[in-house]
């Protein structure tokens, strides 16, 4: 893994990378992806992968677009997070399991008073989830189910029985992204990581709560009609007009894959 941007010694608007960094170790990589210094305010980062021509999936999942290095970044971003938000369709299609505790980060997380592994928070309206799956029954840090106030009581009861914590974050059947961030933050989750998919991520970006996008650009062309990494409402910029601008914080590279990190301008 090598750093392409900023080059050694050159600042970004957010500071500059250390002169000596070891991107080859999980802890060194984690330093390159540190959340802003802890504040009471929540910070929402998204991590997504896209093909060179912008597809967010190939053959039904994101896996064909990924690489060993992408999975290392994915793991490090998880290790840094308090909670991982994910849409129910991604959970169903990718067979989501609980995030695992990583030995490399155990001491740091314990010193910060955080559980060994981040919680997974599933966004769903229909609660059409397999509550007998390990995501619910084997989670060391209980999985959260984020839904709206209109969710059927019997499905909420099934989620709770399976060990999930239900978080109501919307007045109707859906989750309001602003309220979701507020509810998670009220539970002590301030380092938020969004893993998609495109339909839920678009709603969070459009609601103005996305602080950072970590986008892996895969050197693969897929063609076809797959969605982009956001598939939903337009994202307003300043004064509610035009697209929202993000600025690059860093770009790393390995094996032709670019690991970009952009923050809201
Ligand atoms: N390229 C990448 O980095 C990446 C990352 C993640 C996923 N993916 C891929 O993306 C695909 C899935 O993405 P997707 O966009 O179709 O689905 P998604 O965003 O993962 O999930 C959509 C589901 O989320 C729930 N949902 C959406 N809006 C909601 C709201 N406001 N409140 C509550 N629940 C809400 C609904 O679940 P219910 O149906 O249960 O109500 C909806 O069906 C998969 O193929 C996956 O592999 C790619």
PDB file of C-alpha atoms and ligand atoms in Angstrom:
ATOM      1  CA  UNK A   1       0.000   0.000   0.000  1.00  0.00           C
ATOM      2  CA  UNK A   2       1.408   3.410  -0.922  1.00  0.00           C
ATOM      3  CA  UNK A   3       0.209   6.942  -0.378  1.00  0.00           C
ATOM      4  CA  UNK A   4      -0.434   8.943  -3.542  1.00  0.00           C
ATOM      5  CA  UNK A   5      -2.043  11.983  -1.887  1.00  0.00           C
ATOM      6  CA  UNK A   6      -1.117  14.099  -0.186  1.00  0.00           C
ATOM      7  CA  UNK A   7       2.521  13.576  -1.109  1.00  0.00           C
ATOM      8  CA  UNK A   8       4.978  13.460   1.768  1.00  0.00           C
ATOM      9  CA  UNK A   9       5.164  16.740   3.671  1.00  0.00           C
ATOM     10  CA  UNK A  10       2.226  18.355   1.860  1.00  0.00           C
ATOM     11  CA  UNK A  11      -0.765  19.397   3.924  1.00  0.00           C
ATOM     12  CA  UNK A  12      -4.362  18.742   3.121  1.00  0.00           C
ATOM     13  CA  UNK A  13      -6.903  21.123   4.574  1.00  0.00           C
ATOM     14  CA  UNK A  14      -7.118  18.713   7.508  1.00  0.00           C
ATOM     15  CA  UNK A  15      -3.410  18.588   8.399  1.00  0.00           C
ATOM     16  CA  UNK A  16      -0.748  16.316   6.958  1.00  0.00           C
ATOM     17  CA  UNK A  17       0.142  12.652   7.177  1.00  0.00           C
ATOM     18  CA  UNK A  18       3.071  11.676   9.392  1.00  0.00           C
ATOM     19  CA  UNK A  19       6.501  11.575   7.736  1.00  0.00           C
ATOM     20  CA  UNK A  20       6.855   7.893   8.560  1.00  0.00           C
ATOM     21  CA  UNK A  21       3.730   5.834   8.284  1.00  0.00           C
ATOM     22  CA  UNK A  22       3.352   2.092   7.983  1.00  0.00           C
ATOM     23  CA  UNK A  23       0.357   1.415   5.805  1.00  0.00           C
ATOM     24  CA  UNK A  24       1.238  -2.280   5.797  1.00  0.00           C
ATOM     25  CA  UNK A  25       0.011  -2.926   9.339  1.00  0.00           C
ATOM     26  CA  UNK A  26      -3.558  -2.675  10.636  1.00  0.00           C
ATOM     27  CA  UNK A  27      -2.523  -0.147  13.269  1.00  0.00           C
ATOM     28  CA  UNK A  28      -0.563   1.959  10.744  1.00  0.00           C
ATOM     29  CA  UNK A  29      -3.496   1.879   8.345  1.00  0.00           C
ATOM     30  CA  UNK A  30      -5.833   2.847  11.180  1.00  0.00           C
ATOM     31  CA  UNK A  31      -3.737   5.980  11.781  1.00  0.00           C
ATOM     32  CA  UNK A  32      -4.378   6.990   8.167  1.00  0.00           C
ATOM     33  CA  UNK A  33      -8.107   6.619   8.747  1.00  0.00           C
ATOM     34  CA  UNK A  34      -8.426   8.098  12.236  1.00  0.00           C
ATOM     35  CA  UNK A  35     -11.750   9.715  13.062  1.00  0.00           C
ATOM     36  CA  UNK A  36     -11.486  13.397  13.978  1.00  0.00           C
ATOM     37  CA  UNK A  37     -10.513  13.864  17.632  1.00  0.00           C
ATOM     38  CA  UNK A  38     -13.346  12.698  19.815  1.00  0.00           C
ATOM     39  CA  UNK A  39     -16.071  15.233  20.300  1.00  0.00           C
ATOM     40  CA  UNK A  40     -19.590  14.878  21.572  1.00  0.00           C
ATOM     41  CA  UNK A  41     -20.851  15.252  18.004  1.00  0.00           C
ATOM     42  CA  UNK A  42     -21.380  12.136  15.915  1.00  0.00           C
ATOM     43  CA  UNK A  43     -19.297  11.715  12.750  1.00  0.00           C
ATOM     44  CA  UNK A  44     -20.621   9.620   9.880  1.00  0.00           C
ATOM     45  CA  UNK A  45     -18.224   8.015   7.456  1.00  0.00           C
ATOM     46  CA  UNK A  46     -19.278   5.771   4.593  1.00  0.00           C
ATOM     47  CA  UNK A  47     -17.137   3.064   3.052  1.00  0.00           C
ATOM     48  CA  UNK A  48     -18.019   1.911  -0.454  1.00  0.00           C
ATOM     49  CA  UNK A  49     -16.386   0.290  -3.470  1.00  0.00           C
ATOM     50  CA  UNK A  50     -17.138   1.081  -7.114  1.00  0.00           C
ATOM     51  CA  UNK A  51     -15.892  -0.249 -10.421  1.00  0.00           C
ATOM     52  CA  UNK A  52     -13.948   2.040 -12.729  1.00  0.00           C
ATOM     53  CA  UNK A  53     -17.199   2.707 -14.601  1.00  0.00           C
ATOM     54  CA  UNK A  54     -19.101   3.474 -11.390  1.00  0.00           C
ATOM     55  CA  UNK A  55     -20.959   0.225 -10.658  1.00  0.00           C
ATOM     56  CA  UNK A  56     -21.606  -0.551  -6.980  1.00  0.00           C
ATOM     57  CA  UNK A  57     -22.105  -4.255  -7.626  1.00  0.00           C
ATOM     58  CA  UNK A  58     -21.266  -7.046  -9.997  1.00  0.00           C
ATOM     59  CA  UNK A  59     -23.112 -10.362 -10.085  1.00  0.00           C
ATOM     60  CA  UNK A  60     -25.401  -9.167  -7.291  1.00  0.00           C
ATOM     61  CA  UNK A  61     -22.864  -8.133  -4.638  1.00  0.00           C
ATOM     62  CA  UNK A  62     -19.904  -5.822  -4.135  1.00  0.00           C
ATOM     63  CA  UNK A  63     -17.502  -8.746  -3.562  1.00  0.00           C
ATOM     64  CA  UNK A  64     -16.237  -9.040  -7.182  1.00  0.00           C
ATOM     65  CA  UNK A  65     -15.157  -5.377  -7.047  1.00  0.00           C
ATOM     66  CA  UNK A  66     -13.109  -5.784  -3.895  1.00  0.00           C
ATOM     67  CA  UNK A  67      -9.513  -6.893  -3.296  1.00  0.00           C
ATOM     68  CA  UNK A  68      -7.318  -8.064  -0.422  1.00  0.00           C
ATOM     69  CA  UNK A  69      -6.244  -4.486   0.270  1.00  0.00           C
ATOM     70  CA  UNK A  70      -9.864  -3.305   0.104  1.00  0.00           C
ATOM     71  CA  UNK A  71     -10.788  -5.911   2.699  1.00  0.00           C
ATOM     72  CA  UNK A  72      -7.936  -4.703   4.911  1.00  0.00           C
ATOM     73  CA  UNK A  73      -9.243  -1.134   4.728  1.00  0.00           C
ATOM     74  CA  UNK A  74     -12.782  -2.437   5.308  1.00  0.00           C
ATOM     75  CA  UNK A  75     -11.615  -4.272   8.457  1.00  0.00           C
ATOM     76  CA  UNK A  76      -9.681  -1.314   9.814  1.00  0.00           C
ATOM     77  CA  UNK A  77     -12.615   1.062   9.290  1.00  0.00           C
ATOM     78  CA  UNK A  78     -14.801  -1.386  11.204  1.00  0.00           C
ATOM     79  CA  UNK A  79     -12.279  -1.624  14.031  1.00  0.00           C
ATOM     80  CA  UNK A  80     -12.343   2.170  14.399  1.00  0.00           C
ATOM     81  CA  UNK A  81     -16.139   2.432  14.480  1.00  0.00           C
ATOM     82  CA  UNK A  82     -18.691   2.331  17.291  1.00  0.00           C
ATOM     83  CA  UNK A  83     -21.493   1.176  15.029  1.00  0.00           C
ATOM     84  CA  UNK A  84     -21.888   0.034  11.425  1.00  0.00           C
ATOM     85  CA  UNK A  85     -25.046   1.081   9.577  1.00  0.00           C
ATOM     86  CA  UNK A  86     -26.250  -1.131   6.761  1.00  0.00           C
ATOM     87  CA  UNK A  87     -29.398  -1.520   4.687  1.00  0.00           C
ATOM     88  CA  UNK A  88     -31.471  -4.674   5.046  1.00  0.00           C
ATOM     89  CA  UNK A  89     -31.022  -5.618   1.387  1.00  0.00           C
ATOM     90  CA  UNK A  90     -27.239  -5.680   1.795  1.00  0.00           C
ATOM     91  CA  UNK A  91     -27.658  -7.791   4.938  1.00  0.00           C
ATOM     92  CA  UNK A  92     -29.846 -10.245   3.020  1.00  0.00           C
ATOM     93  CA  UNK A  93     -27.713 -10.399  -0.130  1.00  0.00           C
ATOM     94  CA  UNK A  94     -24.297 -10.419   1.496  1.00  0.00           C
ATOM     95  CA  UNK A  95     -25.217 -12.645   4.453  1.00  0.00           C
ATOM     96  CA  UNK A  96     -24.077 -10.140   7.057  1.00  0.00           C
ATOM     97  CA  UNK A  97     -22.618 -11.552  10.266  1.00  0.00           C
ATOM     98  CA  UNK A  98     -21.631  -9.722  13.469  1.00  0.00           C
ATOM     99  CA  UNK A  99     -18.446  -7.644  13.222  1.00  0.00           C
ATOM    100  CA  UNK A 100     -15.569  -9.527  14.783  1.00  0.00           C
ATOM    101  CA  UNK A 101     -13.349  -8.362  17.612  1.00  0.00           C
ATOM    102  CA  UNK A 102      -9.799  -7.773  16.349  1.00  0.00           C
ATOM    103  CA  UNK A 103      -6.826  -8.554  18.583  1.00  0.00           C
ATOM    104  CA  UNK A 104      -4.876  -5.616  17.081  1.00  0.00           C
ATOM    105  CA  UNK A 105      -7.465  -3.169  18.373  1.00  0.00           C
ATOM    106  CA  UNK A 106      -8.557  -4.889  21.609  1.00  0.00           C
ATOM    107  CA  UNK A 107      -6.381  -2.850  23.980  1.00  0.00           C
ATOM    108  CA  UNK A 108      -7.226   0.448  22.342  1.00  0.00           C
ATOM    109  CA  UNK A 109     -10.956  -0.211  22.381  1.00  0.00           C
ATOM    110  CA  UNK A 110     -10.870  -1.398  25.990  1.00  0.00           C
ATOM    111  CA  UNK A 111      -8.913   1.704  27.070  1.00  0.00           C
ATOM    112  CA  UNK A 112     -11.548   3.852  25.398  1.00  0.00           C
ATOM    113  CA  UNK A 113     -14.316   1.981  27.211  1.00  0.00           C
ATOM    114  CA  UNK A 114     -15.715   0.570  23.985  1.00  0.00           C
ATOM    115  CA  UNK A 115     -16.892  -2.997  23.388  1.00  0.00           C
ATOM    116  CA  UNK A 116     -14.390  -5.237  21.544  1.00  0.00           C
ATOM    117  CA  UNK A 117     -16.404  -5.112  18.316  1.00  0.00           C
ATOM    118  CA  UNK A 118     -18.702  -2.482  16.823  1.00  0.00           C
ATOM    119  CA  UNK A 119     -22.433  -3.137  16.698  1.00  0.00           C
ATOM    120  CA  UNK A 120     -24.150  -3.687  13.367  1.00  0.00           C
ATOM    121  CA  UNK A 121     -27.248  -1.495  12.890  1.00  0.00           C
ATOM    122  CA  UNK A 122     -29.641  -2.771  10.221  1.00  0.00           C
ATOM    123  CA  UNK A 123     -32.044  -0.303   8.587  1.00  0.00           C
ATOM    124  CA  UNK A 124     -35.349  -1.891   7.684  1.00  0.00           C
ATOM    125  CA  UNK A 125     -38.985  -1.000   7.162  1.00  0.00           C
ATOM    126  CA  UNK A 126     -40.385  -4.494   6.681  1.00  0.00           C
ATOM    127  CA  UNK A 127     -38.237  -6.339   9.272  1.00  0.00           C
ATOM    128  CA  UNK A 128     -38.009  -9.198   6.806  1.00  0.00           C
ATOM    129  CA  UNK A 129     -34.815 -10.469   8.415  1.00  0.00           C
ATOM    130  CA  UNK A 130     -33.682 -13.907   9.543  1.00  0.00           C
ATOM    131  CA  UNK A 131     -33.701 -13.470  13.306  1.00  0.00           C
ATOM    132  CA  UNK A 132     -32.251 -16.976  13.754  1.00  0.00           C
ATOM    133  CA  UNK A 133     -29.074 -15.925  11.889  1.00  0.00           C
ATOM    134  CA  UNK A 134     -25.738 -15.376  13.685  1.00  0.00           C
ATOM    135  CA  UNK A 135     -26.075 -11.619  13.033  1.00  0.00           C
ATOM    136  CA  UNK A 136     -28.684 -11.631  15.793  1.00  0.00           C
ATOM    137  CA  UNK A 137     -28.006 -14.751  17.845  1.00  0.00           C
ATOM    138  CA  UNK A 138     -24.197 -14.633  18.017  1.00  0.00           C
ATOM    139  CA  UNK A 139     -23.434 -10.933  18.168  1.00  0.00           C
ATOM    140  CA  UNK A 140     -20.962 -10.113  20.940  1.00  0.00           C
ATOM    141  CA  UNK A 141     -22.172  -6.520  20.732  1.00  0.00           C
ATOM    142  CA  UNK A 142     -25.946  -6.718  20.219  1.00  0.00           C
ATOM    143  CA  UNK A 143     -27.149  -5.955  16.714  1.00  0.00           C
ATOM    144  CA  UNK A 144     -29.427  -2.932  16.399  1.00  0.00           C
ATOM    145  CA  UNK A 145     -32.555  -2.843  14.259  1.00  0.00           C
ATOM    146  CA  UNK A 146     -33.343   0.702  13.096  1.00  0.00           C
ATOM    147  CA  UNK A 147     -36.878   1.204  11.902  1.00  0.00           C
ATOM    148  CA  UNK A 148     -39.879   3.535  12.024  1.00  0.00           C
ATOM    149  CA  UNK A 149     -42.591   3.862  14.640  1.00  0.00           C
ATOM    150  CA  UNK A 150     -45.103   2.112  12.362  1.00  0.00           C
ATOM    151  CA  UNK A 151     -43.175  -1.185  12.324  1.00  0.00           C
ATOM    152  CA  UNK A 152     -45.397  -4.150  13.247  1.00  0.00           C
ATOM    153  CA  UNK A 153     -45.252  -4.940  16.978  1.00  0.00           C
ATOM    154  CA  UNK A 154     -44.904  -8.677  16.426  1.00  0.00           C
ATOM    155  CA  UNK A 155     -41.817  -8.213  14.228  1.00  0.00           C
ATOM    156  CA  UNK A 156     -40.293  -5.867  16.777  1.00  0.00           C
ATOM    157  CA  UNK A 157     -40.915  -8.493  19.456  1.00  0.00           C
ATOM    158  CA  UNK A 158     -39.204 -11.144  17.290  1.00  0.00           C
ATOM    159  CA  UNK A 159     -36.194  -8.879  16.853  1.00  0.00           C
ATOM    160  CA  UNK A 160     -35.935  -8.270  20.595  1.00  0.00           C
ATOM    161  CA  UNK A 161     -36.371 -11.967  21.381  1.00  0.00           C
ATOM    162  CA  UNK A 162     -33.445 -12.723  19.082  1.00  0.00           C
ATOM    163  CA  UNK A 163     -31.260 -10.367  21.114  1.00  0.00           C
ATOM    164  CA  UNK A 164     -31.452  -7.267  18.941  1.00  0.00           C
ATOM    165  CA  UNK A 165     -31.870  -3.778  20.297  1.00  0.00           C
ATOM    166  CA  UNK A 166     -34.714  -2.029  18.476  1.00  0.00           C
ATOM    167  CA  UNK A 167     -34.208   1.670  17.773  1.00  0.00           C
ATOM    168  CA  UNK A 168     -37.198   3.640  16.531  1.00  0.00           C
ATOM    169  CA  UNK A 169     -35.808   6.401  14.342  1.00  0.00           C
ATOM    170  CA  UNK A 170     -38.735   7.638  12.281  1.00  0.00           C
ATOM    171  CA  UNK A 171     -42.367   8.597  12.639  1.00  0.00           C
ATOM    172  CA  UNK A 172     -43.750   6.447   9.810  1.00  0.00           C
ATOM    173  CA  UNK A 173     -42.509   3.078   8.617  1.00  0.00           C
ATOM    174  CA  UNK A 174     -39.078   4.358   7.603  1.00  0.00           C
ATOM    175  CA  UNK A 175     -35.974   5.680   9.309  1.00  0.00           C
ATOM    176  CA  UNK A 176     -35.222   9.396   9.171  1.00  0.00           C
ATOM    177  CA  UNK A 177     -31.417   9.643   8.708  1.00  0.00           C
ATOM    178  CA  UNK A 178     -31.087  12.731  10.915  1.00  0.00           C
ATOM    179  CA  UNK A 179     -32.972  11.022  13.709  1.00  0.00           C
ATOM    180  CA  UNK A 180     -31.014   7.783  13.205  1.00  0.00           C
ATOM    181  CA  UNK A 181     -27.745   9.614  13.783  1.00  0.00           C
ATOM    182  CA  UNK A 182     -29.224  11.337  16.833  1.00  0.00           C
ATOM    183  CA  UNK A 183     -30.556   8.082  18.314  1.00  0.00           C
ATOM    184  CA  UNK A 184     -27.238   6.303  17.809  1.00  0.00           C
ATOM    185  CA  UNK A 185     -25.309   9.183  19.280  1.00  0.00           C
ATOM    186  CA  UNK A 186     -27.624   9.223  22.321  1.00  0.00           C
ATOM    187  CA  UNK A 187     -26.566   5.594  22.887  1.00  0.00           C
ATOM    188  CA  UNK A 188     -22.890   6.588  22.874  1.00  0.00           C
ATOM    189  CA  UNK A 189     -22.251   5.701  19.213  1.00  0.00           C
ATOM    190  CA  UNK A 190     -20.460   8.716  17.782  1.00  0.00           C
ATOM    191  CA  UNK A 191     -18.001   7.091  15.376  1.00  0.00           C
ATOM    192  CA  UNK A 192     -20.464   5.932  12.763  1.00  0.00           C
ATOM    193  CA  UNK A 193     -19.603   3.826   9.718  1.00  0.00           C
ATOM    194  CA  UNK A 194     -22.073   3.413   6.856  1.00  0.00           C
ATOM    195  CA  UNK A 195     -21.524   0.368   4.650  1.00  0.00           C
ATOM    196  CA  UNK A 196     -24.427   1.031   2.266  1.00  0.00           C
ATOM    197  CA  UNK A 197     -26.103  -0.211   0.236  1.00  0.00           C
ATOM    198  CA  UNK A 198     -26.791   2.427  -2.360  1.00  0.00           C
ATOM    199  CA  UNK A 199     -30.456   3.001  -1.469  1.00  0.00           C
ATOM    200  CA  UNK A 200     -29.889   3.734   2.220  1.00  0.00           C
ATOM    201  CA  UNK A 201     -26.630   5.604   1.712  1.00  0.00           C
ATOM    202  CA  UNK A 202     -28.299   8.006  -0.751  1.00  0.00           C
ATOM    203  CA  UNK A 203     -30.859   8.947   1.891  1.00  0.00           C
ATOM    204  CA  UNK A 204     -28.185   9.723   4.479  1.00  0.00           C
ATOM    205  CA  UNK A 205     -26.182  11.807   2.011  1.00  0.00           C
ATOM    206  CA  UNK A 206     -29.313  13.682   0.863  1.00  0.00           C
ATOM    207  CA  UNK A 207     -30.206  14.416   4.494  1.00  0.00           C
ATOM    208  CA  UNK A 208     -26.841  16.140   4.928  1.00  0.00           C
ATOM    209  CA  UNK A 209     -25.494  13.847   7.653  1.00  0.00           C
ATOM    210  CA  UNK A 210     -22.671  12.246   5.662  1.00  0.00           C
ATOM    211  CA  UNK A 211     -19.361  13.727   6.809  1.00  0.00           C
ATOM    212  CA  UNK A 212     -16.928  11.522   4.904  1.00  0.00           C
ATOM    213  CA  UNK A 213     -16.823   9.095   2.014  1.00  0.00           C
ATOM    214  CA  UNK A 214     -14.151   6.411   1.800  1.00  0.00           C
ATOM    215  CA  UNK A 215     -14.470   5.183  -1.771  1.00  0.00           C
ATOM    216  CA  UNK A 216     -12.423   2.360  -3.205  1.00  0.00           C
ATOM    217  CA  UNK A 217     -12.059   2.742  -6.962  1.00  0.00           C
ATOM    218  CA  UNK A 218     -11.603  -0.723  -8.372  1.00  0.00           C
ATOM    219  CA  UNK A 219      -9.669  -1.099 -11.654  1.00  0.00           C
ATOM    220  CA  UNK A 220     -12.473  -3.196 -13.156  1.00  0.00           C
ATOM    221  CA  UNK A 221     -14.997  -2.361 -15.852  1.00  0.00           C
ATOM    222  CA  UNK A 222     -18.396  -3.959 -15.462  1.00  0.00           C
ATOM    223  CA  UNK A 223     -20.712  -2.246 -17.952  1.00  0.00           C
ATOM    224  CA  UNK A 224     -24.335  -3.241 -17.419  1.00  0.00           C
ATOM    225  CA  UNK A 225     -26.897  -1.297 -15.428  1.00  0.00           C
ATOM    226  CA  UNK A 226     -25.798  -1.751 -11.809  1.00  0.00           C
ATOM    227  CA  UNK A 227     -26.564   1.167  -9.465  1.00  0.00           C
ATOM    228  CA  UNK A 228     -23.904   3.640  -8.450  1.00  0.00           C
ATOM    229  CA  UNK A 229     -22.872   3.820  -4.785  1.00  0.00           C
ATOM    230  CA  UNK A 230     -25.854   6.102  -4.120  1.00  0.00           C
ATOM    231  CA  UNK A 231     -29.204   5.257  -5.592  1.00  0.00           C
ATOM    232  CA  UNK A 232     -31.882   7.616  -4.319  1.00  0.00           C
ATOM    233  CA  UNK A 233     -32.614  11.283  -3.743  1.00  0.00           C
ATOM    234  CA  UNK A 234     -30.339  14.016  -5.086  1.00  0.00           C
ATOM    235  CA  UNK A 235     -27.749  15.337  -2.656  1.00  0.00           C
ATOM    236  CA  UNK A 236     -28.176  19.093  -2.215  1.00  0.00           C
ATOM    237  CA  UNK A 237     -25.188  21.367  -1.934  1.00  0.00           C
ATOM    238  CA  UNK A 238     -24.941  24.710  -0.156  1.00  0.00           C
ATOM    239  CA  UNK A 239     -28.212  26.699  -0.199  1.00  0.00           C
ATOM    240  CA  UNK A 240     -30.002  23.505  -1.243  1.00  0.00           C
ATOM    241  CA  UNK A 241     -28.775  23.939  -4.829  1.00  0.00           C
ATOM    242  CA  UNK A 242     -26.472  21.843  -6.966  1.00  0.00           C
ATOM    243  CA  UNK A 243     -24.419  18.814  -5.907  1.00  0.00           C
ATOM    244  CA  UNK A 244     -22.616  18.790  -2.562  1.00  0.00           C
ATOM    245  CA  UNK A 245     -18.866  19.291  -2.714  1.00  0.00           C
ATOM    246  CA  UNK A 246     -16.389  17.007  -0.955  1.00  0.00           C
ATOM    247  CA  UNK A 247     -12.630  17.517  -0.750  1.00  0.00           C
ATOM    248  CA  UNK A 248      -9.929  14.838  -0.795  1.00  0.00           C
ATOM    249  CA  UNK A 249      -8.138  13.987   2.433  1.00  0.00           C
ATOM    250  CA  UNK A 250      -6.067  11.106   1.188  1.00  0.00           C
ATOM    251  CA  UNK A 251      -5.577   8.634  -1.643  1.00  0.00           C
ATOM    252  CA  UNK A 252      -3.785   5.332  -1.088  1.00  0.00           C
ATOM    253  CA  UNK A 253      -3.032   2.705  -3.731  1.00  0.00           C
ATOM    254  CA  UNK A 254      -2.347  -1.003  -3.939  1.00  0.00           C
ATOM    255  CA  UNK A 255      -2.486  -3.328  -6.913  1.00  0.00           C
ATOM    256  CA  UNK A 256      -4.266  -0.725  -9.065  1.00  0.00           C
ATOM    257  CA  UNK A 257      -7.023  -0.112  -6.489  1.00  0.00           C
ATOM    258  CA  UNK A 258      -7.373   3.468  -5.220  1.00  0.00           C
ATOM    259  CA  UNK A 259      -8.461   4.035  -1.635  1.00  0.00           C
ATOM    260  CA  UNK A 260      -9.844   7.543  -1.545  1.00  0.00           C
ATOM    261  CA  UNK A 261     -10.994   9.494   1.478  1.00  0.00           C
ATOM    262  CA  UNK A 262     -13.129  12.601   0.929  1.00  0.00           C
ATOM    263  CA  UNK A 263     -14.724  14.854   3.546  1.00  0.00           C
ATOM    264  CA  UNK A 264     -17.577  17.301   3.192  1.00  0.00           C
ATOM    265  CA  UNK A 265     -16.275  20.707   2.195  1.00  0.00           C
TER     266      UNK A 265
HETATM  267  N1  LIG B   1     -20.377  -1.176  -3.635  1.00  0.00           N
HETATM  268  C1  LIG B   1     -20.498  -1.181  -2.338  1.00  0.00           C
HETATM  269  O1  LIG B   1     -19.640  -0.692  -1.622  1.00  0.00           O
HETATM  270  C2  LIG B   1     -21.726  -1.801  -1.713  1.00  0.00           C
HETATM  271  C3  LIG B   1     -21.945  -1.605  -0.358  1.00  0.00           C
HETATM  272  C4  LIG B   1     -23.078  -2.184   0.211  1.00  0.00           C
HETATM  273  C5  LIG B   1     -23.927  -2.929  -0.584  1.00  0.00           C
HETATM  274  N2  LIG B   1     -23.677  -3.104  -1.874  1.00  0.00           N
HETATM  275  C6  LIG B   1     -24.591  -3.899  -2.719  1.00  0.00           C
HETATM  276  O2  LIG B   1     -25.784  -3.166  -2.835  1.00  0.00           O
HETATM  277  C7  LIG B   1     -26.882  -4.071  -2.984  1.00  0.00           C
HETATM  278  C8  LIG B   1     -27.978  -3.706  -2.002  1.00  0.00           C
HETATM  279  O3  LIG B   1     -28.176  -2.329  -2.038  1.00  0.00           O
HETATM  280  P1  LIG B   1     -29.638  -1.699  -2.142  1.00  0.00           P
HETATM  281  O4  LIG B   1     -29.400  -0.270  -2.436  1.00  0.00           O
HETATM  282  O5  LIG B   1     -30.480  -2.504  -3.059  1.00  0.00           O
HETATM  283  O6  LIG B   1     -30.217  -1.939  -0.704  1.00  0.00           O
HETATM  284  P2  LIG B   1     -29.758  -1.424   0.741  1.00  0.00           P
HETATM  285  O7  LIG B   1     -29.547   0.042   0.691  1.00  0.00           O
HETATM  286  O8  LIG B   1     -28.683  -2.285   1.266  1.00  0.00           O
HETATM  287  O9  LIG B   1     -31.060  -1.784   1.562  1.00  0.00           O
HETATM  288  C9  LIG B   1     -32.325  -1.335   1.143  1.00  0.00           C
HETATM  289  C10 LIG B   1     -33.276  -1.754   2.216  1.00  0.00           C
HETATM  290  O10 LIG B   1     -33.041  -0.944   3.360  1.00  0.00           O
HETATM  291  C11 LIG B   1     -34.267  -0.662   4.011  1.00  0.00           C
HETATM  292  N3  LIG B   1     -34.500   0.766   3.934  1.00  0.00           N
HETATM  293  C12 LIG B   1     -34.244   1.635   2.932  1.00  0.00           C
HETATM  294  N4  LIG B   1     -34.574   2.876   3.276  1.00  0.00           N
HETATM  295  C13 LIG B   1     -35.035   2.802   4.548  1.00  0.00           C
HETATM  296  C14 LIG B   1     -35.523   3.758   5.463  1.00  0.00           C
HETATM  297  N5  LIG B   1     -35.615   5.061   5.183  1.00  0.00           N
HETATM  298  N6  LIG B   1     -35.924   3.312   6.671  1.00  0.00           N
HETATM  299  C15 LIG B   1     -35.845   2.007   7.012  1.00  0.00           C
HETATM  300  N7  LIG B   1     -35.384   1.071   6.175  1.00  0.00           N
HETATM  301  C16 LIG B   1     -34.977   1.469   4.970  1.00  0.00           C
HETATM  302  C17 LIG B   1     -35.347  -1.449   3.274  1.00  0.00           C
HETATM  303  O11 LIG B   1     -35.348  -2.712   3.928  1.00  0.00           O
HETATM  304  P3  LIG B   1     -36.642  -3.659   4.051  1.00  0.00           P
HETATM  305  O12 LIG B   1     -36.845  -4.157   2.659  1.00  0.00           O
HETATM  306  O13 LIG B   1     -36.220  -4.725   5.011  1.00  0.00           O
HETATM  307  O14 LIG B   1     -37.761  -2.810   4.549  1.00  0.00           O
HETATM  308  C18 LIG B   1     -34.747  -1.562   1.876  1.00  0.00           C
HETATM  309  O15 LIG B   1     -35.257  -2.656   1.170  1.00  0.00           O
HETATM  310  C19 LIG B   1     -26.329  -5.446  -2.746  1.00  0.00           C
HETATM  311  O16 LIG B   1     -26.137  -6.047  -4.005  1.00  0.00           O
HETATM  312  C20 LIG B   1     -24.999  -5.196  -2.105  1.00  0.00           C
HETATM  313  O17 LIG B   1     -24.095  -6.225  -2.398  1.00  0.00           O
HETATM  314  C21 LIG B   1     -22.598  -2.541  -2.487  1.00  0.00           C
END
